[in-house]
Amino acid sequence: MNLAGKRILLGITGGIAAYKCPDLIRQLKKKGADVRVVMTESATHFVTPMTLQAVSAHHVVNDLFDPTAELSMSHIELAKWADLVLIAPATANIIAKLACGLADDLLSTLCLATPEPIAIAPAMNQQMYKAKVTQQNLARLAERNVLIWGPDKGFQACGDIGPGRMVEPATLAVNIEDYFTTSNALAGMTITVTAGPTIEELDPVRYISNYSSGKMGFAIANAAAEMGAKVVLIAGPVHLDTPANVERINVKTAQEMYNAAIQQAQQSTIFIACAAVADYRAATIAKQKIKKQDNNNEIVITLVKNPDIVASVASLKKDRPFVVGFAAESHNIEAYALKKLITKNLDLICANDISNQQIGFNADQNALTLYWQHSITANEKKSEQETLPLCNKQILAKQLIKKIIQRYKASQNEKKN
Ligand code: C5P
């Protein structure tokens, strides 16, 4: 009964996935929530108000100007009643209306009138979902801290295959539970995350870099901010929007990332090094474009080692944060990860297998094996292992943050004892 006493206002809009809403309400009520339903006119074509009234045990409303409904609970009271508003399914239309702040029916009016968080479960045809304007609207909502759950990918009612399926009711129920248990769990903590690649210039037009997309680091920053931490994201050059409530420091080179990280680290509770930092940079950056040489098939560029950012943070003597590193490995994963855990003196290392194309660099999904160390005695350390199975990077990031916090708290207790 993790949702005992929680009041969920379920907004249903006109998508075929609305037929799943009675099941969603049943699952939320089973967890102890009180659920009231507001429908748009279109939604009534997919599921009947009578069915929803029967499962929610409340009168279902869809009219902004319904005098009887206003008498029992006005739309403003209803907006204040909720602890969370969930719109599922959320069509492209309601997403566009919320993005613009329209209030031309009961549901959109409630969304403007509520001071409480709003979550949406987008559901629509894959092309409508991919449409630039829908993506821009979603980005605007994310910026305003609207929680966006899904969509899932797969077969669609219209026959298409792609992203646009509503996240299943069981997952939505778990997301709501997670939201209430984790929001504000990290209040008072500062978490610094490095993300993305670095680039190392060779001349005014060329550089050395890698395929890191920054998605994992950005997902981690987002998850930590959603849980109430103050988050500083030190990002290499990537094409990703800054997650809501995250302070972003843009850097290009490993040296710039190092400078920013060292400055932030001592004010941080936890430091998470997710960036794919270039190990080497050019010994000298040519002032002018390096020209092709007609009579020479080879040229030599001397590279020098970059500072190891995470190892430098982990070796801080004063105000050392809890330090988490990543190990992207293509083989011998455990051996290499453990070596890094020990040589870089990390508290935790998260290893992923980049030989598997489904996960890791540039993919939307990832799986991690966590190796962490803790003291048995003052001189002896022990490492333990745990697996976070393959899933979407956003979800994985939330699971990872929870694990990191558990370990961090355990390490604080160890220090006290
Ligand atoms: O040694 P390797 O690059 O494989 O280690 C990976 C881990 O070390 C990652 O957490 C990465 O962010 C961090 N790292 C770093 N500075 C470097 C190289 C790696 O912080 N110069």
Coordinates of C-alpha atoms and ligand atoms in Angstrom, one line a residue:
M1 CA 0.0 0.0 0.0
N2 CA 2.7 2.4 -1.0
L3 CA 0.2 5.0 -2.3
A4 CA -1.9 5.0 0.9
G5 CA -3.6 8.4 1.3
K6 CA -2.2 9.7 -2.1
R7 CA -4.7 11.5 -4.3
I8 CA -4.3 11.0 -8.0
L9 CA -6.2 13.0 -10.5
L10 CA -6.3 10.9 -13.7
G11 CA -6.8 12.9 -16.9
I12 CA -7.8 10.7 -19.8
T13 CA -7.6 12.0 -23.3
G14 CA -8.8 10.6 -26.6
G15 CA -6.4 7.8 -27.6
I16 CA -7.1 4.1 -28.1
A17 CA -4.9 3.4 -25.0
A18 CA -7.7 4.9 -22.9
Y19 CA -9.2 1.4 -22.8
K20 CA -6.4 0.5 -20.3
C21 CA -7.5 3.2 -17.8
P22 CA -9.9 1.0 -15.8
D23 CA -6.9 -1.4 -15.2
L24 CA -4.7 1.6 -14.3
I25 CA -7.2 2.9 -11.8
R26 CA -7.6 -0.6 -10.3
Q27 CA -3.9 -0.9 -9.9
L28 CA -3.6 2.5 -8.2
K29 CA -6.4 1.8 -5.9
K30 CA -4.9 -1.6 -4.9
K31 CA -1.8 0.4 -3.8
G32 CA -4.0 2.6 -1.6
A33 CA -4.5 5.7 -3.8
D34 CA -7.7 7.7 -4.1
V35 CA -8.3 8.2 -7.8
R36 CA -10.6 10.8 -9.4
V37 CA -11.1 10.9 -13.2
V38 CA -11.4 13.8 -15.6
M39 CA -11.9 13.0 -19.2
T40 CA -11.8 15.0 -22.4
E41 CA -14.8 14.8 -24.7
S42 CA -12.8 12.6 -27.2
A43 CA -11.8 10.2 -24.4
T44 CA -15.5 9.3 -23.9
H45 CA -15.5 7.7 -27.3
F46 CA -12.8 5.1 -26.2
V47 CA -14.0 4.3 -22.6
T48 CA -17.2 5.1 -20.9
P49 CA -17.5 7.4 -17.9
M50 CA -19.7 4.8 -16.3
T51 CA -16.9 2.2 -16.3
L52 CA -14.5 4.7 -14.9
Q53 CA -17.0 5.8 -12.2
A54 CA -17.5 2.1 -11.2
V55 CA -13.7 1.4 -10.8
S56 CA -12.8 4.8 -9.2
A57 CA -15.9 5.0 -7.0
H58 CA -16.1 8.7 -7.8
H59 CA -18.3 10.7 -10.2
V60 CA -16.4 11.2 -13.5
V61 CA -16.3 14.7 -14.9
N62 CA -15.6 16.0 -18.3
D63 CA -17.4 19.4 -18.6
L64 CA -15.9 22.7 -17.4
F65 CA -19.5 24.1 -17.2
D66 CA -21.2 21.2 -15.4
P67 CA -23.2 23.0 -12.6
T68 CA -23.8 19.7 -10.6
A69 CA -20.1 18.8 -10.7
E70 CA -19.1 22.3 -9.7
L71 CA -21.5 22.1 -6.7
S72 CA -19.9 19.0 -5.2
M73 CA -16.2 20.0 -6.0
S74 CA -15.4 23.0 -8.1
H75 CA -12.7 22.6 -10.8
I76 CA -10.3 24.8 -8.7
E77 CA -10.9 22.6 -5.6
L78 CA -10.3 19.5 -7.8
A79 CA -7.0 21.0 -9.0
K80 CA -6.0 21.6 -5.4
W81 CA -7.3 18.2 -4.2
A82 CA -4.7 16.2 -6.2
D83 CA -1.2 15.2 -5.0
L84 CA -0.4 14.4 -8.6
V85 CA -2.1 14.8 -11.9
L86 CA -1.5 12.0 -14.3
I87 CA -2.6 12.3 -17.9
A88 CA -2.8 8.9 -19.5
P89 CA -3.0 8.5 -22.4
A90 CA -1.8 11.9 -23.3
T91 CA -2.5 12.7 -26.9
A92 CA -0.4 15.0 -29.1
N93 CA -3.3 17.5 -28.8
I94 CA -3.2 17.7 -24.9
I95 CA 0.6 17.9 -25.0
A96 CA 0.4 20.9 -27.4
K97 CA -2.3 22.5 -25.3
L98 CA -0.3 22.1 -22.1
A99 CA 2.8 23.4 -23.9
C100 CA 0.9 26.6 -24.9
G101 CA -0.9 27.0 -21.6
L102 CA -4.4 26.7 -23.1
A103 CA -7.4 26.2 -20.8
D104 CA -10.3 25.5 -23.1
D105 CA -11.8 22.4 -21.4
L106 CA -11.9 21.0 -17.9
L107 CA -8.7 18.9 -18.1
S108 CA -6.4 21.7 -19.6
T109 CA -7.9 24.2 -17.1
L110 CA -7.1 21.9 -14.2
C111 CA -3.6 21.5 -15.4
L112 CA -3.1 25.3 -15.3
A113 CA -4.8 25.5 -11.9
T114 CA -2.9 22.8 -10.1
P115 CA 0.2 23.7 -8.0
E116 CA 1.0 20.0 -7.9
P117 CA 3.2 18.0 -10.2
I118 CA 1.9 16.8 -13.6
A119 CA 2.9 13.5 -15.2
I120 CA 2.0 12.5 -18.7
A121 CA 2.1 9.2 -20.5
P122 CA 2.2 10.1 -24.2
A123 CA 0.3 7.8 -26.6
M124 CA -0.1 8.5 -30.3
N125 CA 0.9 7.4 -33.8
Q126 CA 4.6 7.1 -34.1
Q127 CA 4.8 9.8 -36.9
M128 CA 2.8 12.2 -34.7
Y129 CA 5.1 11.5 -31.8
K130 CA 8.2 12.0 -34.0
A131 CA 6.8 15.3 -35.5
K132 CA 9.1 18.1 -34.7
V133 CA 6.4 20.2 -33.1
T134 CA 5.4 17.3 -30.7
Q135 CA 9.0 16.9 -29.8
Q136 CA 9.4 20.7 -29.2
N137 CA 6.2 20.6 -27.1
L138 CA 7.5 17.7 -25.0
A139 CA 10.8 19.5 -24.5
R140 CA 8.9 22.6 -23.3
L141 CA 6.9 20.5 -20.8
A142 CA 10.1 18.7 -19.6
E143 CA 11.7 22.2 -19.0
R144 CA 8.7 23.0 -16.8
N145 CA 9.3 19.8 -14.8
V146 CA 6.3 17.9 -16.2
L147 CA 7.2 14.2 -15.7
I148 CA 7.1 12.4 -19.1
W149 CA 6.7 8.7 -18.8
G150 CA 7.2 6.9 -22.1
P151 CA 6.1 6.3 -24.7
D152 CA 7.0 2.7 -25.3
K153 CA 8.0 1.4 -28.7
G154 CA 6.2 -1.4 -30.6
F155 CA 3.1 -2.3 -32.6
Q156 CA 0.5 0.4 -32.7
A157 CA -3.3 0.1 -33.1
C158 CA -3.0 1.9 -36.5
G159 CA -0.7 -0.8 -37.8
D160 CA 2.5 1.2 -37.5
I161 CA 5.5 0.1 -35.5
G162 CA 7.5 2.6 -33.5
P163 CA 7.5 4.9 -30.5
G164 CA 4.0 6.0 -29.3
R165 CA 2.5 3.2 -27.2
M166 CA 1.3 4.2 -23.8
V167 CA 3.5 2.9 -21.0
E168 CA 1.7 -0.1 -19.4
P169 CA -0.6 0.6 -16.4
A170 CA 1.6 -1.5 -14.1
T171 CA 4.7 0.6 -15.0
L172 CA 2.8 3.8 -14.6
A173 CA 1.7 2.7 -11.1
V174 CA 5.3 1.9 -10.2
N175 CA 6.4 5.3 -11.6
I176 CA 3.9 7.0 -9.4
E177 CA 5.1 5.0 -6.3
D178 CA 8.7 5.8 -7.2
Y179 CA 7.8 9.5 -7.6
F180 CA 6.4 9.7 -4.1
T181 CA 9.1 7.7 -2.5
T182 CA 12.0 9.5 -4.2
S183 CA 11.0 13.1 -4.7
N184 CA 13.0 15.1 -2.3
A185 CA 14.9 12.1 -1.1
L186 CA 18.2 13.9 -2.0
A187 CA 17.3 17.3 -0.7
G188 CA 20.4 19.0 0.7
M189 CA 22.8 17.0 -1.4
T190 CA 25.0 18.3 -4.3
I191 CA 25.7 15.9 -7.0
T192 CA 28.2 16.6 -9.8
V193 CA 28.1 14.6 -13.0
T194 CA 30.5 14.6 -15.9
A195 CA 28.9 13.6 -19.2
G196 CA 29.6 13.3 -23.0
P197 CA 32.8 13.2 -24.8
T198 CA 35.7 15.6 -24.7
I199 CA 37.3 16.9 -27.9
E200 CA 41.0 17.5 -28.3
E201 CA 41.9 19.9 -31.1
L202 CA 44.6 19.1 -33.6
D203 CA 44.4 22.3 -35.7
P204 CA 41.7 25.0 -36.2
V205 CA 39.4 22.6 -38.1
R206 CA 40.2 19.1 -36.7
Y207 CA 39.9 17.3 -33.4
I208 CA 40.1 13.9 -31.8
S209 CA 36.9 12.7 -30.0
N210 CA 34.7 9.6 -29.5
Y211 CA 31.1 8.4 -30.0
S212 CA 29.8 9.2 -26.5
S213 CA 26.3 10.8 -26.8
G214 CA 26.1 12.0 -23.2
K215 CA 22.7 10.3 -22.8
M216 CA 23.6 8.2 -19.7
G217 CA 25.2 11.2 -17.9
F218 CA 22.3 13.5 -18.7
A219 CA 19.8 10.8 -17.6
I220 CA 21.7 10.5 -14.3
A221 CA 21.7 14.3 -13.8
N222 CA 18.0 14.3 -14.5
A223 CA 17.3 11.5 -12.1
A224 CA 19.2 13.1 -9.3
A225 CA 17.5 16.5 -9.9
E226 CA 14.1 14.8 -9.9
M227 CA 15.0 13.4 -6.5
G228 CA 15.7 16.8 -5.1
A229 CA 19.5 17.1 -5.3
K230 CA 21.3 20.2 -6.4
V231 CA 22.9 19.0 -9.6
V232 CA 25.9 20.3 -11.5
L233 CA 26.3 18.7 -14.9
I234 CA 29.7 19.2 -16.6
A235 CA 29.0 18.4 -20.2
G236 CA 31.3 17.9 -23.2
P237 CA 29.9 18.9 -26.6
V238 CA 26.6 17.0 -27.1
H239 CA 23.3 17.8 -28.7
L240 CA 21.1 17.3 -25.6
D241 CA 18.9 19.7 -23.7
T242 CA 19.7 20.5 -20.2
P243 CA 17.4 18.5 -17.8
A244 CA 15.1 20.6 -15.6
N245 CA 16.7 22.1 -12.4
V246 CA 20.2 21.2 -13.5
E247 CA 23.1 23.7 -13.6
R248 CA 25.1 22.9 -16.7
I249 CA 28.8 23.8 -17.3
N250 CA 29.8 23.3 -20.9
V251 CA 33.3 22.3 -21.6
K252 CA 35.2 21.1 -24.7
T253 CA 38.5 19.6 -23.7
A254 CA 39.6 17.2 -20.9
Q255 CA 41.6 19.9 -19.3
E256 CA 38.5 22.2 -19.2
M257 CA 36.5 19.3 -17.8
Y258 CA 39.2 18.7 -15.2
N259 CA 39.3 22.4 -14.1
A260 CA 35.5 22.5 -13.7
A261 CA 35.4 19.1 -11.9
I262 CA 38.1 20.0 -9.4
Q263 CA 36.3 23.2 -8.6
Q264 CA 32.9 21.5 -8.1
A265 CA 34.1 18.3 -6.4
Q266 CA 34.9 19.7 -3.0
Q267 CA 31.4 21.2 -2.7
S268 CA 29.8 17.9 -3.8
T269 CA 28.4 15.1 -1.8
I270 CA 28.7 12.7 -4.7
F271 CA 30.8 12.9 -7.9
I272 CA 29.7 10.8 -10.8
A273 CA 32.2 10.6 -13.7
C274 CA 30.2 9.4 -16.7
A275 CA 32.1 11.3 -19.3
A276 CA 34.1 9.5 -22.0
V277 CA 37.2 11.7 -21.5
A278 CA 39.9 11.6 -24.2
D279 CA 42.9 9.9 -22.6
Y280 CA 45.4 11.9 -24.8
R281 CA 45.5 15.3 -26.4
A282 CA 47.9 16.7 -29.1
A283 CA 51.2 17.9 -27.6
T284 CA 50.8 21.1 -29.6
I285 CA 47.7 22.4 -31.4
A286 CA 48.7 23.6 -34.9
K287 CA 47.9 27.3 -35.3
Q288 CA 47.1 26.7 -39.0
K289 CA 45.3 23.9 -40.8
I290 CA 47.7 20.9 -41.2
K291 CA 48.2 20.5 -44.9
K292 CA 48.2 17.3 -46.9
Q293 CA 51.8 16.5 -47.9
D294 CA 52.2 15.4 -51.5
N295 CA 55.4 13.4 -50.9
N296 CA 54.7 11.9 -47.5
N297 CA 52.1 9.1 -46.9
E298 CA 52.4 9.4 -43.1
I299 CA 52.4 12.2 -40.6
V300 CA 53.1 11.9 -36.9
I301 CA 51.1 13.6 -34.3
T302 CA 52.5 13.4 -30.8
L303 CA 49.9 12.9 -28.1
V304 CA 50.3 13.6 -24.4
K305 CA 48.3 12.2 -21.5
N306 CA 45.3 14.1 -20.2
P307 CA 44.7 14.3 -16.4
D308 CA 42.5 11.5 -15.0
I309 CA 39.6 13.6 -13.7
V310 CA 37.9 10.9 -11.6
A311 CA 41.1 9.7 -10.1
S312 CA 42.1 13.2 -9.2
V313 CA 38.8 13.8 -7.5
A314 CA 39.1 10.5 -5.6
S315 CA 42.5 11.5 -4.4
L316 CA 41.4 14.8 -2.8
K317 CA 42.6 14.9 0.7
K318 CA 40.1 17.4 1.9
D319 CA 36.3 17.3 1.3
R320 CA 36.6 14.2 -0.9
P321 CA 33.1 13.4 -2.2
F322 CA 31.7 9.8 -2.7
V323 CA 33.2 9.0 -6.1
V324 CA 31.6 6.9 -8.8
G325 CA 33.2 6.0 -12.1
F326 CA 32.2 4.2 -15.2
A327 CA 34.1 1.5 -17.2
A328 CA 33.0 1.1 -20.8
E329 CA 34.7 -2.2 -21.7
S330 CA 34.6 -4.4 -24.8
H331 CA 36.2 -7.5 -23.1
N332 CA 37.4 -8.8 -19.7
I333 CA 34.8 -6.5 -18.2
E334 CA 35.1 -7.6 -14.6
A335 CA 38.9 -7.6 -14.4
Y336 CA 39.3 -4.2 -16.0
A337 CA 36.4 -2.7 -13.9
L338 CA 37.9 -3.9 -10.7
K339 CA 41.4 -2.7 -11.7
K340 CA 39.9 0.8 -12.2
L341 CA 37.9 0.6 -9.0
I342 CA 41.2 0.0 -7.1
T343 CA 43.7 2.1 -9.0
K344 CA 41.5 5.1 -9.2
N345 CA 40.4 4.6 -5.6
L346 CA 36.7 4.9 -6.4
D347 CA 33.8 4.0 -4.1
L348 CA 31.8 2.5 -6.9
I349 CA 32.4 1.6 -10.6
C350 CA 29.6 0.9 -13.1
A351 CA 30.7 -1.3 -15.9
N352 CA 29.0 -1.7 -19.3
D353 CA 29.7 -4.0 -22.2
I354 CA 30.2 -1.8 -25.3
S355 CA 30.7 -4.9 -27.5
N356 CA 26.9 -5.3 -27.3
Q357 CA 25.5 -2.7 -29.8
Q358 CA 22.2 -2.6 -28.0
I359 CA 23.7 -0.9 -25.0
G360 CA 26.3 1.7 -24.1
F361 CA 27.7 4.3 -26.4
N362 CA 25.0 6.3 -28.3
A363 CA 22.2 3.7 -27.6
D364 CA 19.0 4.6 -25.7
Q365 CA 19.4 1.5 -23.5
N366 CA 22.0 0.3 -21.2
A367 CA 22.8 -2.4 -18.6
L368 CA 25.3 -2.0 -15.8
T369 CA 27.3 -4.2 -13.4
L370 CA 28.2 -2.3 -10.3
Y371 CA 31.4 -3.1 -8.3
W372 CA 31.7 -1.2 -5.1
Q373 CA 34.2 -1.3 -2.3
H374 CA 33.9 -0.9 1.4
S375 CA 36.1 -1.4 4.3
I376 CA 36.1 -4.6 6.4
T377 CA 38.8 -3.2 8.6
A378 CA 40.8 0.0 8.5
N379 CA 43.3 -1.6 6.0
E380 CA 41.3 -4.3 4.3
K381 CA 38.8 -3.6 1.5
K382 CA 36.2 -5.8 0.0
S383 CA 34.4 -5.4 -3.3
E384 CA 30.9 -6.5 -4.1
Q385 CA 28.9 -6.8 -7.3
E386 CA 25.4 -6.1 -8.4
T387 CA 23.6 -6.0 -11.8
L388 CA 21.2 -3.5 -13.2
P389 CA 19.6 -5.3 -16.2
L390 CA 19.0 -3.9 -19.7
C391 CA 16.5 -1.0 -19.8
N392 CA 16.0 2.5 -21.0
K393 CA 18.8 4.9 -19.8
Q394 CA 16.3 7.2 -18.0
I395 CA 14.9 4.3 -15.9
L396 CA 18.4 2.8 -15.4
A397 CA 19.7 6.2 -14.2
K398 CA 17.0 6.3 -11.5
Q399 CA 17.9 2.8 -10.3
L400 CA 21.5 3.7 -10.3
I401 CA 21.0 6.9 -8.3
K402 CA 19.1 4.9 -5.7
K403 CA 21.9 2.3 -5.4
I404 CA 24.5 5.1 -5.2
I405 CA 22.6 6.7 -2.4
Q406 CA 22.2 3.4 -0.5
R407 CA 26.0 2.9 -0.8
Y408 CA 26.8 6.5 0.1
K409 CA 24.6 6.3 3.3
A410 CA 26.2 2.9 4.2
S411 CA 29.7 4.4 3.8
Q412 CA 28.7 7.3 6.0
N413 CA 27.5 4.9 8.7
E414 CA 30.7 2.9 8.3
K415 CA 32.7 6.0 9.0
K416 CA 30.7 6.8 12.1
N417 CA 31.2 3.3 13.6
Ligands
C5P1 O1 40.4 4.7 -17.6 P1 39.1 4.8 -18.2 O2 39.0 6.0 -19.2 O3 38.6 3.6 -18.9 O4 38.1 5.1 -17.0 C1 36.8 5.4 -17.1 C2 36.3 6.3 -16.0 O5 37.3 7.3 -15.7 C3 35.1 7.0 -16.3 O6 34.4 7.2 -15.1 C4 35.6 8.3 -16.9 O7 34.7 9.4 -16.7 C5 36.8 8.6 -16.0 N1 37.9 9.3 -16.6 C6 38.2 10.6 -16.1 N2 39.3 11.2 -16.7 C7 40.0 10.7 -17.6 C8 39.7 9.4 -18.1 C9 38.7 8.7 -17.6 O8 37.5 11.1 -15.3 N3 41.1 11.4 -18.2

